[in-house]
CSV table of N, CA and C and ligand atoms in Angstrom, one decimal:
chain,number,residue,atom,x,y,z
A,937,MET,N,-19.5,5.2,4.8
A,937,MET,CA,-18.3,4.6,4.1
A,937,MET,C,-18.7,4.1,2.7
A,938,ALA,N,-17.7,4.1,1.9
A,938,ALA,CA,-18.0,3.7,0.5
A,938,ALA,C,-16.7,3.0,-0.1
A,939,ILE,N,-17.0,2.1,-1.0
A,939,ILE,CA,-16.0,1.4,-1.6
A,939,ILE,C,-15.6,2.2,-2.9
A,940,ARG,N,-14.3,2.5,-3.0
A,940,ARG,CA,-13.8,3.3,-4.1
A,940,ARG,C,-13.1,2.4,-5.1
A,941,GLU,N,-12.9,3.0,-6.3
A,941,GLU,CA,-12.2,2.2,-7.3
A,941,GLU,C,-10.7,2.3,-7.1
A,942,ILE,N,-10.1,1.1,-7.2
A,942,ILE,CA,-8.6,1.0,-7.0
A,942,ILE,C,-8.0,1.2,-8.4
A,943,LEU,N,-7.0,2.1,-8.5
A,943,LEU,CA,-6.3,2.4,-9.7
A,943,LEU,C,-5.3,1.2,-9.9
A,944,THR,N,-5.2,0.8,-11.2
A,944,THR,CA,-4.2,-0.3,-11.5
A,944,THR,C,-3.2,0.2,-12.5
A,945,VAL,N,-2.1,-0.4,-12.6
A,945,VAL,CA,-1.0,-0.1,-13.6
A,945,VAL,C,-1.6,-0.2,-15.0
A,946,PRO,N,-1.3,0.6,-16.0
A,946,PRO,CA,-0.3,1.7,-15.9
A,946,PRO,C,-0.9,3.0,-15.6
A,947,ASP,N,-1.9,3.2,-14.8
A,947,ASP,CA,-2.4,4.5,-14.5
A,947,ASP,C,-1.3,5.4,-14.0
A,948,PRO,N,-1.2,6.6,-14.7
A,948,PRO,CA,0.0,7.5,-14.4
A,948,PRO,C,-0.1,8.1,-13.0
A,949,ARG,N,-1.3,8.1,-12.4
A,949,ARG,CA,-1.5,8.7,-11.1
A,949,ARG,C,-0.7,7.9,-10.0
A,950,LEU,N,-0.5,6.6,-10.3
A,950,LEU,CA,0.3,5.8,-9.3
A,950,LEU,C,1.7,6.2,-9.2
A,951,LYS,N,2.1,7.1,-10.2
A,951,LYS,CA,3.5,7.6,-10.2
A,951,LYS,C,3.6,8.9,-9.4
A,952,ASP,N,2.5,9.5,-9.0
A,952,ASP,CA,2.5,10.8,-8.3
A,952,ASP,C,3.1,10.6,-6.9
A,953,VAL,N,3.8,11.7,-6.5
A,953,VAL,CA,4.3,11.8,-5.1
A,953,VAL,C,3.2,12.4,-4.3
A,954,SER,N,2.8,11.7,-3.2
A,954,SER,CA,1.7,12.2,-2.4
A,954,SER,C,2.1,13.3,-1.4
A,955,LYS,N,1.2,14.2,-1.1
A,955,LYS,CA,1.5,15.4,-0.3
A,955,LYS,C,1.2,15.1,1.2
A,956,PRO,N,1.9,15.7,2.1
A,956,PRO,CA,1.6,15.6,3.5
A,956,PRO,C,0.2,16.1,3.8
A,957,VAL,N,-0.5,15.5,4.8
A,957,VAL,CA,-1.7,16.0,5.3
A,957,VAL,C,-1.4,17.2,6.2
A,958,GLU,N,-2.0,18.3,6.0
A,958,GLU,CA,-1.8,19.5,6.8
A,958,GLU,C,-2.9,19.6,7.9
A,959,GLY,N,-2.4,20.1,9.0
A,959,GLY,CA,-3.4,20.5,10.1
A,959,GLY,C,-4.0,19.3,10.9
A,960,GLY,N,-3.2,18.2,10.9
A,960,GLY,CA,-3.6,17.0,11.8
A,960,GLY,C,-4.7,16.2,11.1
A,961,VAL,N,-5.2,15.3,11.9
A,961,VAL,CA,-6.2,14.3,11.4
A,961,VAL,C,-7.6,14.8,11.6
A,962,SER,N,-8.2,15.3,10.6
A,962,SER,CA,-9.5,15.9,10.6
A,962,SER,C,-10.6,14.8,10.4
A,963,ASP,N,-11.8,15.2,10.5
A,963,ASP,CA,-12.9,14.3,10.2
A,963,ASP,C,-12.9,13.9,8.7
A,964,ASP,N,-12.5,14.8,7.9
A,964,ASP,CA,-12.4,14.5,6.4
A,964,ASP,C,-11.3,13.4,6.2
A,965,ILE,N,-10.2,13.5,6.9
A,965,ILE,CA,-9.2,12.5,6.7
A,965,ILE,C,-9.7,11.1,7.3
A,966,ARG,N,-10.4,11.2,8.4
A,966,ARG,CA,-10.9,10.0,9.0
A,966,ARG,C,-11.9,9.3,8.1
A,967,ALA,N,-12.7,10.2,7.4
A,967,ALA,CA,-13.7,9.6,6.4
A,967,ALA,C,-13.0,9.0,5.3
A,968,LEU,N,-11.9,9.6,4.8
A,968,LEU,CA,-11.1,9.0,3.7
A,968,LEU,C,-10.5,7.7,4.2
A,969,MET,N,-10.0,7.6,5.4
A,969,MET,CA,-9.4,6.3,5.9
A,969,MET,C,-10.5,5.3,6.1
A,970,ASP,N,-11.7,5.7,6.5
A,970,ASP,CA,-12.8,4.7,6.5
A,970,ASP,C,-13.1,4.1,5.2
A,971,ASP,N,-13.2,5.0,4.2
A,971,ASP,CA,-13.4,4.5,2.8
A,971,ASP,C,-12.3,3.6,2.3
A,972,MET,N,-11.0,4.0,2.6
A,972,MET,CA,-9.9,3.2,2.2
A,972,MET,C,-9.9,1.8,2.9
A,973,LEU,N,-10.3,1.7,4.2
A,973,LEU,CA,-10.3,0.4,4.9
A,973,LEU,C,-11.4,-0.5,4.2
A,974,GLU,N,-12.6,0.1,4.0
A,974,GLU,CA,-13.6,-0.7,3.4
A,974,GLU,C,-13.2,-1.2,2.0
A,975,THR,N,-12.6,-0.3,1.2
A,975,THR,CA,-12.1,-0.7,-0.1
A,975,THR,C,-11.1,-1.8,0.0
A,976,MET,N,-10.2,-1.7,0.9
A,976,MET,CA,-9.1,-2.7,1.1
A,976,MET,C,-9.7,-4.0,1.5
A,977,TYR,N,-10.7,-4.0,2.5
A,977,TYR,CA,-11.3,-5.3,2.9
A,977,TYR,C,-12.1,-5.9,1.8
A,978,ASP,N,-12.7,-5.1,1.0
A,978,ASP,CA,-13.5,-5.6,-0.1
A,978,ASP,C,-12.7,-6.3,-1.2
A,979,ALA,N,-11.4,-5.8,-1.4
A,979,ALA,CA,-10.6,-6.2,-2.5
A,979,ALA,C,-10.3,-7.7,-2.6
A,980,PRO,N,-9.9,-8.5,-1.6
A,980,PRO,CA,-9.4,-8.0,-0.3
A,980,PRO,C,-7.8,-7.8,-0.4
A,981,GLY,N,-7.3,-7.0,0.5
A,981,GLY,CA,-5.9,-6.8,0.6
A,981,GLY,C,-5.5,-6.5,2.1
A,982,ILE,N,-4.2,-6.3,2.3
A,982,ILE,CA,-3.8,-6.1,3.7
A,982,ILE,C,-3.2,-4.7,3.9
A,983,GLY,N,-3.1,-3.9,2.8
A,983,GLY,CA,-2.6,-2.6,2.9
A,983,GLY,C,-3.1,-1.7,1.7
A,984,LEU,N,-3.3,-0.4,1.9
A,984,LEU,CA,-3.7,0.4,0.8
A,984,LEU,C,-3.2,1.8,1.1
A,985,ALA,N,-2.7,2.5,0.1
A,985,ALA,CA,-2.3,3.9,0.2
A,985,ALA,C,-3.3,4.7,-0.5
A,986,ALA,N,-3.5,6.0,0.0
A,986,ALA,CA,-4.6,6.8,-0.6
A,986,ALA,C,-4.5,7.0,-2.1
A,987,ILE,N,-3.2,7.1,-2.6
A,987,ILE,CA,-3.1,7.3,-4.0
A,987,ILE,C,-3.6,6.2,-4.9
A,988,GLN,N,-3.8,5.0,-4.2
A,988,GLN,CA,-4.3,3.9,-5.0
A,988,GLN,C,-5.8,4.0,-5.3
A,989,ILE,N,-6.5,5.0,-4.5
A,989,ILE,CA,-7.8,5.4,-4.9
A,989,ILE,C,-7.9,6.8,-5.5
A,990,GLY,N,-6.7,7.2,-5.9
A,990,GLY,CA,-6.6,8.5,-6.6
A,990,GLY,C,-6.5,9.7,-5.8
A,991,VAL,N,-6.2,9.6,-4.5
A,991,VAL,CA,-6.1,10.7,-3.5
A,991,VAL,C,-4.6,10.9,-3.2
A,992,PRO,N,-3.9,11.9,-3.7
A,992,PRO,CA,-2.5,12.0,-3.5
A,992,PRO,C,-2.1,12.6,-2.1
A,993,LEU,N,-2.5,11.9,-1.0
A,993,LEU,CA,-2.2,12.4,0.3
A,993,LEU,C,-1.4,11.2,1.0
A,994,ARG,N,-0.6,11.6,2.0
A,994,ARG,CA,0.3,10.6,2.7
A,994,ARG,C,-0.6,9.9,3.8
A,995,VAL,N,-1.4,9.0,3.3
A,995,VAL,CA,-2.3,8.3,4.2
A,995,VAL,C,-2.3,6.8,3.8
A,996,ILE,N,-2.2,5.9,4.8
A,996,ILE,CA,-2.2,4.5,4.6
A,996,ILE,C,-3.1,3.8,5.5
A,997,VAL,N,-3.8,2.7,5.1
A,997,VAL,CA,-4.5,1.8,6.0
A,997,VAL,C,-3.9,0.4,5.9
A,998,MET,N,-4.1,-0.4,6.9
A,998,MET,CA,-3.5,-1.7,6.9
A,998,MET,C,-4.2,-2.6,7.9
A,999,ASP,N,-4.3,-3.9,7.6
A,999,ASP,CA,-4.8,-4.9,8.6
A,999,ASP,C,-4.1,-6.2,8.3
A,1000,LEU,N,-3.3,-6.6,9.3
A,1000,LEU,CA,-2.4,-7.8,9.1
A,1000,LEU,C,-3.0,-9.0,9.8
A,1001,ALA,N,-4.3,-8.9,10.3
A,1001,ALA,CA,-4.9,-10.0,11.0
A,1001,ALA,C,-5.0,-11.2,10.0
A,1002,ARG,N,-4.8,-12.4,10.5
A,1002,ARG,CA,-5.0,-13.6,9.7
A,1002,ARG,C,-6.4,-14.0,9.6
A,1003,ASP,N,-6.8,-14.9,8.7
A,1003,ASP,CA,-8.1,-15.4,8.6
A,1003,ASP,C,-8.5,-16.0,9.9
A,1004,GLY,N,-9.7,-15.6,10.4
A,1004,GLY,CA,-10.2,-16.1,11.6
A,1004,GLY,C,-9.8,-15.3,12.8
A,1005,GLU,N,-8.9,-14.4,12.7
A,1005,GLU,CA,-8.5,-13.5,13.8
A,1005,GLU,C,-9.4,-12.2,13.8
A,1006,GLU,N,-9.5,-11.6,14.9
A,1006,GLU,CA,-10.3,-10.3,15.0
A,1006,GLU,C,-9.6,-9.3,14.0
A,1007,PRO,N,-10.4,-8.5,13.4
A,1007,PRO,CA,-9.9,-7.4,12.5
A,1007,PRO,C,-8.9,-6.5,13.4
A,1008,ASP,N,-7.9,-6.0,12.7
A,1008,ASP,CA,-6.9,-5.2,13.4
A,1008,ASP,C,-6.5,-4.0,12.5
A,1009,PRO,N,-7.5,-3.1,12.3
A,1009,PRO,CA,-7.2,-2.0,11.4
A,1009,PRO,C,-6.2,-1.0,11.9
A,1010,ARG,N,-5.3,-0.6,11.1
A,1010,ARG,CA,-4.2,0.3,11.5
A,1010,ARG,C,-4.3,1.5,10.5
A,1011,TYR,N,-4.0,2.7,11.0
A,1011,TYR,CA,-4.1,3.9,10.2
A,1011,TYR,C,-2.8,4.7,10.3
A,1012,PHE,N,-2.3,5.2,9.2
A,1012,PHE,CA,-1.1,6.0,9.2
A,1012,PHE,C,-1.2,7.3,8.4
A,1013,VAL,N,-1.1,8.4,9.1
A,1013,VAL,CA,-1.1,9.7,8.5
A,1013,VAL,C,0.3,10.3,8.5
A,1014,ASN,N,0.8,10.8,7.4
A,1014,ASN,CA,2.2,11.3,7.3
A,1014,ASN,C,3.2,10.4,7.9
A,1015,PRO,N,3.2,9.1,7.5
A,1015,PRO,CA,4.2,8.2,8.1
A,1015,PRO,C,5.6,8.5,7.6
A,1016,GLU,N,6.6,8.3,8.4
A,1016,GLU,CA,8.0,8.5,8.0
A,1016,GLU,C,8.8,7.3,8.5
A,1017,ILE,N,9.8,6.9,7.7
A,1017,ILE,CA,10.7,5.9,8.2
A,1017,ILE,C,11.9,6.6,8.8
A,1018,LEU,N,12.2,6.4,10.1
A,1018,LEU,CA,13.2,7.1,10.8
A,1018,LEU,C,14.6,6.3,10.7
A,1019,GLU,N,14.5,5.0,10.5
A,1019,GLU,CA,15.7,4.2,10.6
A,1019,GLU,C,15.4,2.8,10.1
A,1020,THR,N,16.3,2.2,9.4
A,1020,THR,CA,16.1,0.8,9.0
A,1020,THR,C,17.4,0.0,9.5
A,1021,ILE,N,17.3,-1.3,9.7
A,1021,ILE,CA,18.5,-2.1,10.0
A,1021,ILE,C,19.0,-2.5,8.6
A,1022,GLU,N,20.3,-2.9,8.7
A,1022,GLU,CA,20.9,-3.3,7.4
A,1022,GLU,C,20.5,-4.6,6.9
A,1023,GLU,N,20.2,-5.5,7.8
A,1023,GLU,CA,19.8,-6.9,7.4
A,1023,GLU,C,18.5,-6.8,6.6
A,1024,THR,N,18.5,-7.5,5.5
A,1024,THR,CA,17.3,-7.6,4.7
A,1024,THR,C,16.7,-9.0,4.6
A,1025,SER,N,15.4,-9.1,4.3
A,1025,SER,CA,14.9,-10.4,4.0
A,1025,SER,C,13.9,-10.4,2.9
A,1026,PRO,N,13.7,-11.5,2.1
A,1026,PRO,CA,12.9,-11.5,1.0
A,1026,PRO,C,11.4,-11.8,1.4
A,1027,TYR,N,10.5,-11.3,0.6
A,1027,TYR,CA,9.1,-11.6,0.9
A,1027,TYR,C,8.4,-11.6,-0.5
A,1028,GLU,N,7.5,-12.5,-0.7
A,1028,GLU,CA,6.7,-12.5,-2.0
A,1028,GLU,C,5.6,-11.5,-1.9
A,1029,GLU,N,5.8,-10.3,-2.5
A,1029,GLU,CA,4.8,-9.3,-2.4
A,1029,GLU,C,3.8,-9.3,-3.6
A,1030,GLY,N,2.7,-8.7,-3.3
A,1030,GLY,CA,1.6,-8.4,-4.3
A,1030,GLY,C,1.1,-7.0,-4.1
A,1031,CYS,N,0.2,-6.6,-4.9
A,1031,CYS,CA,-0.3,-5.2,-4.8
A,1031,CYS,C,-1.7,-5.1,-5.4
A,1032,LEU,N,-2.6,-4.4,-4.8
A,1032,LEU,CA,-3.9,-4.3,-5.3
A,1032,LEU,C,-3.9,-3.5,-6.6
A,1033,SER,N,-2.9,-2.7,-6.9
A,1033,SER,CA,-2.8,-1.9,-8.1
A,1033,SER,C,-2.1,-2.7,-9.2
A,1034,VAL,N,-1.6,-3.9,-8.9
A,1034,VAL,CA,-1.0,-4.8,-9.9
A,1034,VAL,C,-1.6,-6.2,-9.6
A,1035,PRO,N,-2.9,-6.4,-9.9
A,1035,PRO,CA,-3.6,-7.6,-9.4
A,1035,PRO,C,-3.0,-8.9,-10.0
A,1036,ASP,N,-2.9,-9.9,-9.2
A,1036,ASP,CA,-2.5,-11.3,-9.6
A,1036,ASP,C,-1.0,-11.3,-10.1
A,1037,VAL,N,-0.2,-10.4,-9.6
A,1037,VAL,CA,1.2,-10.5,-9.9
A,1037,VAL,C,1.9,-10.5,-8.5
A,1038,PHE,N,2.8,-11.5,-8.4
A,1038,PHE,CA,3.6,-11.7,-7.1
A,1038,PHE,C,5.0,-11.9,-7.4
A,1039,ASP,N,5.9,-11.3,-6.6
A,1039,ASP,CA,7.3,-11.5,-6.8
A,1039,ASP,C,8.0,-11.2,-5.5
A,1040,GLU,N,9.2,-11.8,-5.4
A,1040,GLU,CA,10.0,-11.7,-4.2
A,1040,GLU,C,10.8,-10.4,-4.2
A,1041,ILE,N,10.6,-9.6,-3.2
A,1041,ILE,CA,11.3,-8.3,-3.0
A,1041,ILE,C,12.1,-8.4,-1.7
A,1042,GLU,N,13.3,-7.8,-1.8
A,1042,GLU,CA,14.2,-7.8,-0.6
A,1042,GLU,C,14.1,-6.4,0.1
A,1043,ARG,N,13.8,-6.4,1.4
A,1043,ARG,CA,13.7,-5.1,2.1
A,1043,ARG,C,14.3,-5.3,3.5
A,1044,PRO,N,14.7,-4.2,4.1
A,1044,PRO,CA,15.2,-4.2,5.5
A,1044,PRO,C,14.2,-5.0,6.4
A,1045,ARG,N,14.7,-5.8,7.3
A,1045,ARG,CA,13.9,-6.6,8.1
A,1045,ARG,C,13.1,-5.8,9.2
A,1046,ARG,N,13.7,-4.8,9.6
A,1046,ARG,CA,13.0,-3.9,10.6
A,1046,ARG,C,13.2,-2.5,10.3
A,1047,CYS,N,12.2,-1.7,10.6
A,1047,CYS,CA,12.3,-0.2,10.4
A,1047,CYS,C,11.6,0.5,11.6
A,1048,ARG,N,12.1,1.6,11.9
A,1048,ARG,CA,11.5,2.5,13.0
A,1048,ARG,C,10.7,3.5,12.3
A,1049,ILE,N,9.4,3.6,12.6
A,1049,ILE,CA,8.5,4.5,11.9
A,1049,ILE,C,7.8,5.5,12.9
A,1050,ARG,N,7.4,6.6,12.3
A,1050,ARG,CA,6.7,7.7,13.1
A,1050,ARG,C,5.5,8.1,12.2
A,1051,TYR,N,4.3,8.2,12.8
A,1051,TYR,CA,3.1,8.5,12.1
A,1051,TYR,C,2.0,9.0,13.1
A,1052,LEU,N,1.0,9.6,12.5
A,1052,LEU,CA,-0.2,9.9,13.3
A,1052,LEU,C,-1.2,8.8,13.1
A,1053,ASN,N,-1.9,8.4,14.2
A,1053,ASN,CA,-2.9,7.4,14.1
A,1053,ASN,C,-4.3,8.0,13.8
A,1054,TYR,N,-5.3,7.1,13.9
A,1054,TYR,CA,-6.7,7.6,13.6
A,1054,TYR,C,-7.1,8.7,14.5
A,1055,GLU,N,-6.7,8.7,15.7
A,1055,GLU,CA,-7.0,9.7,16.7
A,1055,GLU,C,-6.2,11.0,16.5
A,1056,GLY,N,-5.1,10.9,15.7
A,1056,GLY,CA,-4.2,12.0,15.5
A,1056,GLY,C,-3.1,12.0,16.5
A,1057,ASP,N,-2.9,10.9,17.3
A,1057,ASP,CA,-1.8,10.8,18.2
A,1057,ASP,C,-0.5,10.5,17.4
A,1058,GLU,N,0.6,11.0,17.8
A,1058,GLU,CA,1.9,10.7,17.2
A,1058,GLU,C,2.4,9.4,17.8
A,1059,ILE,N,2.7,8.4,16.9
A,1059,ILE,CA,3.2,7.1,17.4
A,1059,ILE,C,4.6,6.9,16.8
A,1060,GLU,N,5.5,6.4,17.6
A,1060,GLU,CA,6.9,6.0,17.1
A,1060,GLU,C,7.1,4.6,17.5
A,1061,GLU,N,7.4,3.7,16.6
A,1061,GLU,CA,7.6,2.3,16.9
A,1061,GLU,C,8.5,1.6,15.9
A,1062,TRP,N,9.0,0.4,16.3
A,1062,TRP,CA,9.7,-0.5,15.4
A,1062,TRP,C,8.7,-1.4,14.7
A,1063,ALA,N,8.8,-1.6,13.4
A,1063,ALA,CA,8.0,-2.5,12.7
A,1063,ALA,C,8.9,-3.7,12.3
A,1064,GLU,N,8.4,-4.9,12.4
A,1064,GLU,CA,9.2,-6.0,11.9
A,1064,GLU,C,8.3,-7.1,11.3
A,1065,GLY,N,8.9,-8.1,10.6
A,1065,GLY,CA,8.1,-9.1,10.0
A,1065,GLY,C,7.2,-8.6,8.9
A,1066,LEU,N,6.0,-9.1,8.8
A,1066,LEU,CA,5.1,-8.7,7.7
A,1066,LEU,C,4.7,-7.2,7.9
A,1067,TYR,N,4.7,-6.7,9.1
A,1067,TYR,CA,4.4,-5.3,9.4
A,1067,TYR,C,5.5,-4.4,8.7
A,1068,ALA,N,6.8,-4.8,8.8
A,1068,ALA,CA,7.9,-4.0,8.2
A,1068,ALA,C,7.8,-4.1,6.7
A,1069,VAL,N,7.4,-5.2,6.1
A,1069,VAL,CA,7.3,-5.4,4.7
A,1069,VAL,C,6.2,-4.5,4.2
A,1070,CYS,N,5.0,-4.6,4.8
A,1070,CYS,CA,3.8,-3.9,4.4
A,1070,CYS,C,4.0,-2.3,4.5
A,1071,ILE,N,4.5,-1.9,5.6
A,1071,ILE,CA,4.7,-0.4,5.7
A,1071,ILE,C,5.7,0.2,4.7
A,1072,GLN,N,6.7,-0.6,4.4
A,1072,GLN,CA,7.7,-0.1,3.4
A,1072,GLN,C,7.1,-0.1,2.0
A,1073,HIS,N,6.3,-1.2,1.7
A,1073,HIS,CA,5.6,-1.3,0.4
A,1073,HIS,C,4.6,-0.1,0.3
A,1074,GLU,N,3.8,0.2,1.3
A,1074,GLU,CA,2.8,1.2,1.2
A,1074,GLU,C,3.5,2.6,1.2
A,1075,MET,N,4.6,2.8,1.9
A,1075,MET,CA,5.3,4.1,1.9
A,1075,MET,C,5.9,4.3,0.6
A,1076,ASP,N,6.3,3.3,-0.1
A,1076,ASP,CA,6.8,3.5,-1.5
A,1076,ASP,C,5.7,4.1,-2.4
A,1077,HIS,N,4.4,3.6,-2.2
A,1077,HIS,CA,3.3,4.2,-3.0
A,1077,HIS,C,3.3,5.7,-2.8
A,1078,LEU,N,3.6,6.2,-1.6
A,1078,LEU,CA,3.6,7.7,-1.4
A,1078,LEU,C,4.6,8.4,-2.2
A,1079,GLU,N,5.6,7.7,-2.6
A,1079,GLU,CA,6.7,8.3,-3.5
A,1079,GLU,C,6.5,7.9,-5.0
A,1080,GLY,N,5.4,7.3,-5.3
A,1080,GLY,CA,5.1,6.9,-6.7
A,1080,GLY,C,5.9,5.7,-7.1
A,1081,THR,N,6.3,4.9,-6.1
A,1081,THR,CA,7.1,3.6,-6.5
A,1081,THR,C,6.2,2.4,-6.2
A,1082,LEU,N,6.2,1.5,-7.2
A,1082,LEU,CA,5.5,0.2,-7.0
A,1082,LEU,C,6.5,-0.9,-6.8
A,1083,PHE,N,6.0,-2.0,-6.2
A,1083,PHE,CA,7.0,-3.1,-6.0
A,1083,PHE,C,7.6,-3.7,-7.3
A,1084,ILE,N,6.8,-3.6,-8.4
A,1084,ILE,CA,7.3,-4.1,-9.7
A,1084,ILE,C,8.5,-3.2,-10.2
A,1085,ASP,N,8.6,-2.0,-9.7
A,1085,ASP,CA,9.7,-1.1,-10.1
A,1085,ASP,C,11.1,-1.7,-9.6
A,1086,TYR,N,11.1,-2.6,-8.6
A,1086,TYR,CA,12.3,-3.2,-8.2
A,1086,TYR,C,12.7,-4.4,-9.1
A,1087,LEU,N,11.8,-4.8,-10.0
A,1087,LEU,CA,12.0,-6.0,-10.8
A,1087,LEU,C,12.8,-5.6,-12.1
A,1088,SER,N,13.2,-6.6,-12.8
A,1088,SER,CA,13.9,-6.2,-14.1
A,1088,SER,C,12.9,-5.6,-15.0
A,1089,ARG,N,13.4,-4.9,-16.0
A,1089,ARG,CA,12.5,-4.2,-17.0
A,1089,ARG,C,11.5,-5.2,-17.7
A,1090,LEU,N,12.0,-6.3,-18.0
A,1090,LEU,CA,11.3,-7.4,-18.7
A,1090,LEU,C,10.1,-7.9,-17.8
A,1091,LYS,N,10.5,-8.2,-16.6
A,1091,LYS,CA,9.5,-8.7,-15.6
A,1091,LYS,C,8.4,-7.6,-15.3
A,1092,ARG,N,8.8,-6.4,-15.3
A,1092,ARG,CA,7.9,-5.3,-15.0
A,1092,ARG,C,6.9,-5.1,-16.1
A,1093,GLN,N,7.5,-5.2,-17.4
A,1093,GLN,CA,6.6,-5.0,-18.6
A,1093,GLN,C,5.6,-6.1,-18.6
A,1094,ARG,N,6.1,-7.4,-18.3
A,1094,ARG,CA,5.2,-8.5,-18.3
A,1094,ARG,C,4.0,-8.3,-17.3
A,1095,ALA,N,4.4,-7.8,-16.2
A,1095,ALA,CA,3.4,-7.6,-15.1
A,1095,ALA,C,2.3,-6.6,-15.6
A,1096,VAL,N,2.8,-5.5,-16.2
A,1096,VAL,CA,1.9,-4.4,-16.7
A,1096,VAL,C,1.0,-5.0,-17.8
A,1097,ASP,N,1.6,-5.8,-18.7
A,1097,ASP,CA,0.8,-6.4,-19.8
A,1097,ASP,C,-0.2,-7.3,-19.3
A,1098,LYS,N,0.1,-8.1,-18.2
A,1098,LYS,CA,-0.8,-9.0,-17.7
A,1098,LYS,C,-2.1,-8.3,-17.1
A,1099,VAL,N,-1.8,-7.2,-16.4
A,1099,VAL,CA,-2.9,-6.5,-15.8
A,1099,VAL,C,-3.8,-5.8,-16.8
A,1100,ARG,N,-3.1,-5.3,-17.9
A,1100,ARG,CA,-3.8,-4.6,-19.0
A,1100,ARG,C,-4.7,-5.7,-19.7
A,1101,LYS,N,-4.2,-6.8,-20.0
A,1101,LYS,CA,-4.9,-7.9,-20.7
A,1101,LYS,C,-6.1,-8.3,-19.8
A,1102,ALA,N,-5.9,-8.5,-18.5
A,1102,ALA,CA,-7.0,-8.9,-17.6
A,1102,ALA,C,-8.1,-7.9,-17.6
A,1103,ARG,N,-7.7,-6.6,-17.6
A,1103,ARG,CA,-8.7,-5.6,-17.6
A,1103,ARG,C,-9.5,-5.5,-18.9
A,1104,ARG,N,-8.8,-5.7,-20.0
A,1104,ARG,CA,-9.5,-5.8,-21.3
A,1104,ARG,C,-10.5,-6.9,-21.3
A,1105,GLN,N,-10.1,-8.1,-20.8
A,1105,GLN,CA,-10.9,-9.3,-20.8
A,1105,GLN,C,-12.2,-9.0,-20.0
A,1106,LYS,N,-11.9,-8.4,-18.8
A,1106,LYS,CA,-13.0,-8.1,-17.9
A,1106,LYS,C,-14.1,-7.1,-18.6
A,1107,ALA,N,-13.5,-6.1,-19.3
A,1107,ALA,CA,-14.4,-5.2,-20.0
A,1107,ALA,C,-15.2,-5.9,-21.1
A,1108,ARG,N,-14.6,-6.9,-21.7
A,1108,ARG,CA,-15.3,-7.6,-22.8
A,1108,ARG,C,-16.4,-8.5,-22.1
A,1109,ASP,N,-16.0,-9.2,-21.1
A,1109,ASP,CA,-17.0,-10.1,-20.4
A,1109,ASP,C,-18.2,-9.2,-19.9
A,1110,HIS,N,-17.9,-8.0,-19.5
A,1110,HIS,CA,-19.0,-7.1,-19.0
A,1110,HIS,C,-19.9,-6.7,-20.2
A,1111,ALA,N,-19.3,-6.5,-21.3
A,1111,ALA,CA,-20.0,-6.0,-22.5
A,1111,ALA,C,-20.9,-7.1,-23.1
A,1112,ALA,N,-20.4,-8.4,-22.9
A,1112,ALA,CA,-21.0,-9.5,-23.6
A,1112,ALA,C,-22.4,-9.8,-22.9
B,1160,ZN,ZN1,0.7,-1.8,-3.3
C-alpha cells in the first residue's frame, strides 16, 4: 500500500469524467482501492474518489466510523444511483481536494445505490444520513463535479483562491 498525492483545485483533472472499470474487480483494482484507503486515512478524510489521486476510474472508498469506533472501510466500483427521494436535507460538506473549505449543500436525504464491493459482489442498498451525503458527493467526483460547483460563482472563486494561496504558502515554508 502507498499514500498517493491528492489533487486539489484548480487541477483540471478533477473535471474529468471517470470511466467504468471493465472486467470486474481485479487485483489491480483492489491494489488501487488499498492505496486510496491509506491515502484517505492519512489525509484524514471519510471518502475519496480515484480521480482525486489522478486515476480516472469509477472507484470510491469511504469510512464513516466515528473517532474511537472500529474502522469500517467501504469500497465502491462502478457505483450507480438508481433512485433518490425528493426530500432533501442540508449538510456542511468538505472535500480533500478543496482543503479547509466547508459549506452547506442540499442533497436528497436517501438514495438507492448499486455497486461492486471489494470482493466484486454486486450490492444494491439504500443509503441515508451521512452515508447518502458522502456517496452522492463522491459520485459527483466521477462526473467531474465538486461540491463547490453548487455554490455561487463568488463563493467558488473564493474557495479556489484560498486553496491556491495555502498551497503557495506551503511551498514557501518548504523552501525556507
Ligand atoms: Zn470530495
